[in-house]
Amino acid sequence: MPCEILVGLNVTDDELYQKYRDEMTPILKEYGGGFRYDFLIEKVLKTDSESKINRVFAIYFESEEAKNEFFLNDKYIQIKEKYFTPSVSATTTIAKYNR
């Protein structure tokens, strides 16, 4: 069953974060995944998180198993460490659901 995660980030380096997206997207597609929505957030009116959020996106996978395999992929982990980790100061999982 397809699954989706709604995620909020505090991106601190837009250029480096874009490199992360560019590098990881082909791997994501290999696992039947992609992005359904992607927003830059100027102002947050209400949040349950203590972390700042300036970007929100919905990422999807063809199945829960595909999602788990994607996040364990060695190449993805290397890309995440190189680009995501230094460009994002906080990650908030807003929701997980099946589609």
Backbone as ProteinMPNN parsed JSONL, in Angstrom:
{"seq_chain_A": "MPCEILVGLNVTDDELYQKYRDEMTPILKEYGGGFRYDFLIEKVLKTDSESKINRVFAIYFESEEAKNEFFLNDKYIQIKEKYFTPSVSATTTIAKYNR", "coords_chain_A": {"N_chain_A": [[0.846, -1.172, 0.0], [0.625, 2.209, -0.88], [2.497, 4.752, 0.81], [2.849, 7.809, 2.671], [4.65, 10.647, 3.881], [4.421, 13.545, 5.751], [6.448, 16.242, 6.122], [8.233, 18.64, 8.051], [10.814, 21.015, 7.827], [13.697, 22.818, 9.052], [15.46, 24.565, 7.085], [18.72, 25.616, 6.672], [20.632, 26.205, 4.822], [19.994, 26.855, 1.753], [21.082, 26.34, -0.826], [22.831, 24.138, -0.482], [20.981, 22.307, 0.495], [19.394, 22.017, -1.793], [21.189, 20.693, -3.454], [21.273, 18.274, -2.103], [18.612, 17.378, -2.581], [18.705, 17.169, -5.392], [20.588, 15.122, -5.742], [19.514, 12.947, -4.306], [17.011, 12.394, -5.379], [16.952, 10.726, -7.806], [17.527, 8.221, -6.626], [15.404, 7.954, -4.866], [13.307, 7.702, -6.726], [13.893, 5.183, -7.744], [12.863, 3.58, -5.781], [10.194, 3.801, -6.099], [9.28, 6.261, -5.282], [8.627, 9.779, -4.545], [8.026, 13.352, -4.582], [5.085, 14.891, -3.566], [4.059, 17.34, -2.768], [5.599, 20.511, -2.076], [6.688, 23.062, -0.138], [7.78, 26.392, 0.579], [7.986, 27.997, 3.617], [6.933, 30.936, 5.047], [5.869, 31.961, 7.415], [4.921, 30.476, 10.445], [1.963, 29.689, 11.974], [0.858, 28.043, 13.945], [2.123, 25.37, 15.848], [3.083, 22.114, 16.977], [5.606, 21.485, 17.449], [8.836, 22.162, 18.83], [10.783, 22.964, 17.203], [11.959, 25.147, 14.601], [10.259, 25.732, 11.504], [10.62, 25.988, 8.087], [10.191, 24.9, 5.686], [8.029, 22.656, 4.061], [7.03, 19.447, 3.053], [5.54, 16.735, 1.182], [6.418, 13.461, 0.997], [6.429, 10.478, -0.862], [6.043, 6.878, -1.107], [5.997, 3.691, -2.787], [5.383, 1.64, -1.101], [5.448, 0.671, 2.391], [7.604, -0.972, 2.886], [9.319, -0.321, 0.732], [9.884, 2.314, 1.445], [11.33, 1.949, 3.853], [13.552, 0.517, 2.866], [14.651, 2.424, 1.147], [15.557, 4.457, 2.944], [17.601, 3.068, 4.139], [19.444, 2.691, 2.177], [22.752, 2.629, 1.061], [24.031, 4.535, -0.636], [22.181, 6.629, -0.52], [22.392, 7.302, 2.209], [25.021, 8.289, 2.311], [24.755, 10.586, 0.686], [22.901, 11.995, 2.21], [24.4, 12.516, 4.548], [26.395, 14.145, 3.478], [25.075, 16.388, 2.308], [22.432, 16.921, 3.388], [22.567, 16.848, 6.26], [24.395, 19.023, 6.993], [22.852, 21.151, 6.081], [20.347, 21.362, 7.193], [18.725, 22.182, 10.152], [16.721, 21.193, 11.754], [14.234, 18.637, 11.882], [10.878, 17.793, 11.491], [8.461, 15.403, 11.819], [5.368, 15.575, 10.619], [3.117, 14.092, 9.888], [2.269, 10.666, 9.135], [0.969, 8.48, 6.757], [-1.164, 6.158, 4.979], [-1.866, 5.928, 1.519]], "CA_chain_A": [[0.0, 0.0, 0.0], [1.427, 3.437, -0.907], [2.544, 5.517, 2.054], [3.305, 9.18, 2.507], [5.082, 11.317, 5.106], [4.399, 15.002, 5.701], [7.645, 16.607, 6.873], [8.631, 20.037, 8.177], [12.247, 21.189, 8.045], [14.288, 24.142, 9.154], [16.594, 24.565, 6.161], [19.61, 26.734, 6.983], [21.464, 26.458, 3.64], [19.138, 26.468, 0.624], [21.874, 25.815, -1.941], [23.286, 22.796, -0.116], [19.793, 21.455, 0.561], [18.99, 21.712, -3.165], [22.11, 19.649, -3.921], [20.757, 17.04, -1.496], [17.428, 16.966, -3.341], [19.119, 16.773, -6.742], [21.319, 13.854, -5.674], [18.735, 11.844, -3.741], [15.773, 12.14, -6.122], [17.012, 9.513, -8.634], [17.454, 7.04, -5.756], [14.012, 7.924, -4.408], [12.491, 7.18, -7.83], [14.16, 3.741, -7.834], [12.029, 2.931, -4.771], [8.799, 4.151, -6.357], [8.958, 7.424, -4.469], [8.7, 11.119, -5.104], [7.462, 14.43, -3.775], [3.769, 15.325, -4.048], [3.959, 18.77, -2.47], [6.832, 21.081, -1.543], [6.38, 24.461, 0.168], [8.624, 27.255, 1.399], [7.091, 28.566, 4.621], [7.395, 32.231, 5.545], [5.42, 32.188, 8.79], [4.179, 29.37, 11.044], [0.987, 30.248, 12.906], [0.653, 27.108, 15.058], [2.941, 24.17, 15.717], [3.302, 21.292, 18.166], [7.042, 21.242, 17.509], [9.676, 23.237, 19.349], [11.717, 23.307, 16.135], [11.512, 26.059, 13.557], [9.91, 25.094, 10.231], [10.555, 26.92, 6.967], [9.916, 24.118, 4.475], [7.137, 21.519, 4.299], [6.827, 18.643, 1.847], [4.98, 15.39, 1.287], [7.221, 12.485, 0.277], [5.658, 9.236, -0.942], [6.689, 5.63, -1.507], [5.017, 2.711, -3.265], [5.017, 0.779, 0.029], [6.214, 0.867, 3.628], [8.86, -1.702, 2.694], [10.158, 0.494, -0.15], [10.324, 3.461, 2.254], [12.372, 1.484, 4.768], [14.732, 0.176, 2.068], [15.23, 3.679, 0.661], [16.293, 5.141, 4.009], [18.764, 2.247, 4.484], [20.308, 2.615, 1.004], [24.075, 3.178, 1.381], [24.289, 5.753, -1.406], [21.331, 7.677, 0.052], [22.966, 7.697, 3.5], [26.183, 9.13, 2.016], [24.245, 11.87, 0.198], [22.292, 12.676, 3.354], [25.467, 13.01, 5.422], [27.157, 15.186, 2.787], [24.3, 17.575, 1.961], [21.281, 17.192, 4.249], [22.958, 17.105, 7.647], [24.881, 20.386, 7.23], [21.955, 22.19, 5.551], [19.06, 21.334, 7.895], [18.958, 22.176, 11.599], [15.641, 20.493, 12.465], [13.266, 17.872, 11.094], [9.651, 17.488, 12.218], [7.502, 14.563, 11.108], [4.037, 16.094, 10.923], [2.153, 12.991, 9.768], [2.54, 9.508, 8.281], [-0.325, 7.894, 6.417], [-1.264, 5.351, 3.768], [-2.679, 6.573, 0.482]], "C_chain_A": [[0.897, 1.242, 0.0], [1.37, 4.174, 0.43], [3.158, 6.883, 1.787], [3.674, 9.75, 3.869], [5.037, 12.822, 4.851], [5.477, 15.497, 6.661], [7.83, 18.12, 6.894], [10.114, 20.11, 8.487], [12.561, 22.631, 8.403], [15.568, 24.097, 8.321], [17.423, 25.817, 6.434], [20.548, 27.079, 5.828], [20.695, 25.947, 2.422], [19.917, 25.824, -0.517], [22.332, 24.382, -1.668], [22.103, 21.833, -0.039], [19.321, 21.092, -0.842], [19.904, 20.653, -3.783], [21.681, 18.293, -3.366], [19.577, 16.512, -2.307], [17.812, 16.451, -4.727], [19.776, 15.399, -6.747], [20.443, 12.689, -5.215], [17.514, 11.478, -4.572], [15.86, 10.929, -7.052], [16.93, 8.219, -7.812], [16.025, 6.869, -5.261], [13.105, 7.316, -5.477], [12.684, 5.679, -8.012], [13.281, 2.95, -6.865], [10.56, 3.302, -4.923], [8.347, 5.361, -5.577], [9.065, 8.727, -5.221], [8.133, 12.124, -4.12], [6.137, 14.856, -4.379], [3.58, 16.82, -3.856], [5.287, 19.23, -1.896], [6.604, 22.582, -1.369], [7.528, 25.133, 0.907], [7.687, 27.999, 2.332], [7.684, 29.869, 5.158], [7.057, 32.424, 7.02], [4.608, 30.983, 9.259], [3.253, 29.957, 12.103], [0.76, 29.368, 14.128], [1.503, 25.874, 14.798], [3.0, 23.429, 17.051], [4.791, 21.034, 18.384], [7.764, 22.436, 18.12], [10.654, 23.726, 18.284], [11.103, 24.303, 15.166], [11.214, 25.252, 12.292], [9.84, 26.184, 9.165], [10.357, 26.218, 5.623], [9.053, 22.935, 4.87], [6.971, 20.773, 2.985], [6.163, 17.325, 2.194], [5.828, 14.483, 0.405], [6.457, 11.169, 0.286], [6.528, 8.082, -1.415], [5.614, 4.655, -1.945], [4.57, 1.761, -2.164], [5.867, 1.146, 1.243], [7.582, 0.198, 3.504], [9.828, -0.902, 1.817], [10.707, 1.704, 0.603], [11.485, 3.056, 3.157], [13.667, 1.165, 4.024], [15.429, 1.433, 1.555], [16.092, 4.324, 1.739], [17.51, 4.353, 4.493], [19.764, 2.129, 3.334], [21.639, 3.328, 1.295], [24.366, 4.482, 0.646], [23.443, 6.911, -0.865], [21.931, 8.194, 1.363], [24.183, 8.602, 3.294], [25.758, 10.524, 1.556], [23.65, 12.668, 1.35], [23.359, 13.283, 4.258], [26.209, 14.186, 4.792], [26.368, 16.486, 2.628], [23.183, 17.92, 2.951], [21.711, 17.633, 5.644], [23.5, 18.521, 7.865], [23.928, 21.499, 6.778], [20.618, 22.287, 6.271], [19.322, 21.25, 9.394], [17.876, 21.444, 12.381], [14.714, 19.806, 11.477], [12.082, 17.538, 11.986], [8.779, 16.604, 11.343], [6.113, 15.004, 11.544], [3.008, 14.977, 10.885], [2.721, 11.897, 8.882], [1.197, 8.861, 8.0], [-0.211, 7.062, 5.15], [-2.183, 6.053, 2.787], [-3.461, 5.541, -0.287]], "O_chain_A": [[1.832, 1.322, 0.796], [0.332, 4.213, 1.091], [3.885, 7.082, 0.813], [3.085, 9.382, 4.885], [5.56, 13.304, 3.846], [5.433, 15.213, 7.858], [7.614, 18.798, 5.889], [10.616, 19.353, 9.318], [11.795, 23.545, 8.1], [16.616, 23.653, 8.789], [16.903, 26.933, 6.431], [21.19, 28.129, 5.848], [20.738, 24.759, 2.101], [19.447, 24.854, -1.112], [22.225, 23.517, -2.537], [22.208, 20.679, -0.456], [18.885, 19.962, -1.063], [19.443, 19.809, -4.551], [21.721, 17.286, -4.072], [19.547, 15.338, -2.677], [17.306, 15.423, -5.179], [19.544, 14.602, -7.656], [20.614, 11.564, -5.686], [17.028, 10.351, -4.477], [14.909, 10.149, -7.091], [16.333, 7.238, -8.254], [15.5, 5.755, -5.241], [12.233, 6.505, -5.164], [11.748, 4.976, -8.392], [12.989, 1.779, -7.106], [9.773, 3.139, -3.991], [7.169, 5.485, -5.243], [9.523, 8.783, -6.362], [7.805, 11.792, -2.981], [6.065, 15.153, -5.571], [2.995, 17.486, -4.71], [6.02, 18.44, -1.3], [6.355, 23.291, -2.345], [8.173, 24.519, 1.757], [6.694, 28.574, 1.884], [8.807, 29.888, 5.662], [7.851, 32.978, 7.781], [3.711, 30.522, 8.552], [3.706, 30.642, 13.02], [0.501, 29.873, 15.221], [1.592, 25.394, 13.668], [2.972, 24.044, 18.117], [5.185, 20.436, 19.384], [7.349, 23.581, 17.945], [11.278, 24.775, 18.441], [9.894, 24.307, 14.937], [11.837, 24.22, 12.041], [9.112, 27.166, 9.305], [10.356, 26.852, 4.568], [9.303, 22.284, 5.884], [6.793, 21.385, 1.931], [6.213, 16.859, 3.333], [5.941, 14.713, -0.799], [5.901, 10.779, 1.312], [7.582, 8.268, -2.024], [4.459, 4.766, -1.533], [3.51, 1.144, -2.266], [6.874, 1.844, 1.126], [8.59, 0.736, 3.96], [11.017, -0.815, 2.122], [11.866, 2.078, 0.418], [12.504, 3.745, 3.213], [14.754, 1.501, 4.494], [16.659, 1.498, 1.532], [17.235, 4.698, 1.476], [18.365, 4.907, 5.185], [20.825, 1.528, 3.502], [21.651, 4.483, 1.721], [24.888, 5.427, 1.238], [23.926, 8.039, -0.762], [21.968, 9.403, 1.591], [24.357, 9.577, 4.025], [26.333, 11.524, 1.985], [23.869, 13.875, 1.455], [23.238, 14.432, 4.685], [26.607, 15.117, 5.492], [26.927, 17.571, 2.793], [23.011, 19.084, 3.31], [21.268, 18.668, 6.143], [23.106, 19.171, 8.833], [24.173, 22.671, 7.065], [19.834, 23.196, 5.996], [20.044, 20.368, 9.858], [18.08, 21.106, 13.547], [14.444, 20.315, 10.389], [12.257, 17.058, 13.106], [8.395, 17.006, 10.244], [5.73, 14.826, 12.7], [2.126, 14.911, 11.742], [3.541, 12.151, 8.0], [0.375, 8.711, 8.904], [0.711, 7.236, 4.354], [-3.157, 6.695, 3.179], [-4.206, 5.888, -1.204]]}, "name": "protein", "num_of_chains": 1, "seq": "MPCEILVGLNVTDDELYQKYRDEMTPILKEYGGGFRYDFLIEKVLKTDSESKINRVFAIYFESEEAKNEFFLNDKYIQIKEKYFTPSVSATTTIAKYNR"}
